[in-house]
Coordinates of C-alpha atoms in Angstrom, one line a residue:
M192 CA -30.3 143.3 131.1
K193 CA -30.1 142.6 127.4
K194 CA -33.8 143.4 127.1
I195 CA -33.3 146.8 128.7
Y196 CA -30.3 147.5 126.5
S197 CA -32.2 146.4 123.4
T198 CA -35.2 148.6 124.3
F199 CA -33.0 151.6 125.0
T200 CA -31.2 151.1 121.7
I201 CA -34.4 150.9 119.7
C202 CA -36.0 153.9 121.5
T203 CA -32.8 156.0 120.9
S204 CA -32.7 155.0 117.3
I205 CA -36.3 155.9 116.7
L206 CA -35.8 159.3 118.5
L207 CA -32.7 160.1 116.3
I208 CA -34.4 159.1 113.1
S209 CA -37.5 161.2 113.9
C210 CA -35.4 164.2 114.8
A211 CA -33.4 163.9 111.6
Q212 CA -36.7 163.8 109.6
I213 CA -38.0 166.9 111.4
N214 CA -34.9 168.8 110.4
K215 CA -35.5 167.9 106.8
V216 CA -39.1 169.0 106.9
I217 CA -38.5 172.5 108.5
K218 CA -35.1 173.2 107.1
P219 CA -35.5 176.5 105.2
T220 CA -34.6 176.7 101.5
E221 CA -32.3 179.2 100.0
K222 CA -35.4 181.1 98.7
T223 CA -36.9 181.5 102.2
V224 CA -37.3 185.2 103.0
V225 CA -38.4 186.5 106.4
V226 CA -40.3 189.8 106.1
P227 CA -41.5 191.8 109.1
A228 CA -45.3 192.4 109.1
A229 CA -45.0 196.1 108.8
A230 CA -42.2 196.1 106.2
P231 CA -44.1 197.3 103.2
I232 CA -44.1 200.9 104.3
G233 CA -40.4 200.8 105.5
G234 CA -37.3 201.2 103.4
S235 CA -38.7 203.9 101.1
T236 CA -39.2 207.6 101.0
W237 CA -42.8 208.6 100.6
K238 CA -43.6 211.9 99.0
L239 CA -46.8 213.7 99.7
N240 CA -49.0 214.4 96.6
Y241 CA -52.4 215.1 98.2
I242 CA -53.6 216.6 101.5
S243 CA -57.2 217.1 102.5
G244 CA -58.8 220.2 104.1
P245 CA -57.2 223.5 103.1
R246 CA -58.7 225.7 100.5
I247 CA -55.3 226.5 99.2
T248 CA -53.9 224.6 96.2
F249 CA -51.3 221.9 96.9
E250 CA -48.7 224.0 95.1
G251 CA -49.7 227.0 97.2
L252 CA -49.1 225.1 100.4
Y253 CA -45.8 223.7 99.3
P254 CA -44.2 226.1 96.8
N255 CA -40.6 225.2 97.5
K256 CA -40.4 221.7 99.0
I257 CA -42.9 218.9 99.1
P258 CA -43.2 217.0 102.4
T259 CA -41.7 213.5 102.7
I260 CA -41.9 210.7 105.3
N261 CA -39.7 207.7 106.0
F262 CA -40.5 204.7 108.3
D263 CA -37.8 202.7 110.1
T264 CA -39.8 199.5 110.7
T265 CA -37.1 197.9 112.9
K266 CA -37.2 200.8 115.4
S267 CA -40.7 202.2 114.9
I268 CA -39.1 205.6 114.1
V269 CA -40.5 208.1 111.6
T270 CA -38.5 210.9 110.0
G271 CA -39.2 213.3 107.2
N272 CA -39.7 216.9 106.1
T273 CA -42.8 219.1 106.5
G274 CA -42.1 221.2 103.5
C275 CA -39.9 223.5 105.6
N276 CA -38.7 221.8 108.8
T277 CA -37.4 218.2 109.4
F278 CA -39.2 216.0 111.9
N279 CA -38.8 212.8 113.7
G280 CA -40.7 210.7 116.2
I281 CA -42.2 207.4 117.1
Y282 CA -45.1 205.6 115.4
A283 CA -47.2 202.5 116.2
I284 CA -48.8 200.2 113.7
K285 CA -51.2 197.4 114.6
G286 CA -53.1 195.9 111.6
D287 CA -54.2 199.0 109.6
S288 CA -54.1 201.2 112.7
L289 CA -51.4 203.9 112.6
H290 CA -50.7 206.4 115.3
F291 CA -47.9 209.0 115.7
K292 CA -46.5 210.1 119.1
P293 CA -45.9 213.9 119.2
L294 CA -43.3 214.7 116.6
A295 CA -40.1 216.7 117.2
T296 CA -39.4 219.3 114.5
T297 CA -36.6 221.8 113.7
L298 CA -37.5 225.4 114.1
M299 CA -36.4 227.1 110.9
A300 CA -38.3 230.1 109.7
C301 CA -40.7 229.0 107.0
M302 CA -41.3 231.9 104.6
D303 CA -43.4 230.3 101.9
G304 CA -43.9 226.8 103.5
G305 CA -45.4 227.8 106.8
K306 CA -49.0 227.3 106.0
G307 CA -48.4 223.9 104.5
E308 CA -46.3 222.8 107.5
Q309 CA -49.1 223.6 109.9
V310 CA -51.6 221.7 107.8
F311 CA -49.3 218.7 107.5
L312 CA -48.6 218.6 111.3
N313 CA -52.2 219.1 112.3
I314 CA -53.4 216.3 110.0
I315 CA -50.6 213.8 110.9
E316 CA -51.6 214.2 114.6
K317 CA -55.1 213.0 113.8
V318 CA -54.2 210.0 111.6
S319 CA -55.9 206.8 112.9
N320 CA -55.2 204.3 110.2
Y321 CA -53.5 203.8 106.8
K322 CA -54.0 202.0 103.5
L323 CA -51.2 200.8 101.2
E324 CA -52.0 200.2 97.5
K325 CA -48.9 199.2 95.6
D326 CA -46.8 202.4 95.7
T327 CA -49.5 204.6 97.2
L328 CA -49.8 205.2 100.9
W329 CA -52.9 206.8 102.3
F330 CA -53.2 208.3 105.8
K331 CA -56.8 208.2 107.0
M332 CA -59.0 209.4 109.8
G333 CA -61.5 206.6 110.0
S334 CA -62.7 206.1 106.4
V335 CA -61.7 209.5 105.2
N336 CA -58.5 209.8 103.1
M337 CA -56.5 212.7 104.6
M338 CA -53.0 212.4 103.0
R339 CA -51.7 210.5 100.0
F340 CA -48.0 209.7 99.6
I341 CA -46.2 208.1 96.6
R342 CA -43.2 205.8 97.0
Q343 CA -40.0 207.4 95.7

């Protein structure tokens, strides 16, 4: 009986000591920060400063208000402004792949910003991937840069 008790005591002691050391090894420090994979584009307003395609100047497309976009990376929700109307919707990111579900927009009359709004919405539907370079966010169709946003 003493042998079983001694063996049990030794095994229990070894188990407790090893568990205590594991806690010391994986215990996070005060400097440990957990960042979601898609966080770099979230938490900021991105302002459009280039759009591909139209033969109208950027200022001609957006004479009054320049489009913006915001990403809520915790809920995969996108919101913003088309240059006239506000929009919201759902997006999906996997690696550098980026896709938007159909966006809901308000229906205000767009006197000067109507052309730009249509260009913005048509291109954003076709975006297939993105590239982030410091404070510049590119929306792309394959290898072609279609929209460029600057972090505000």
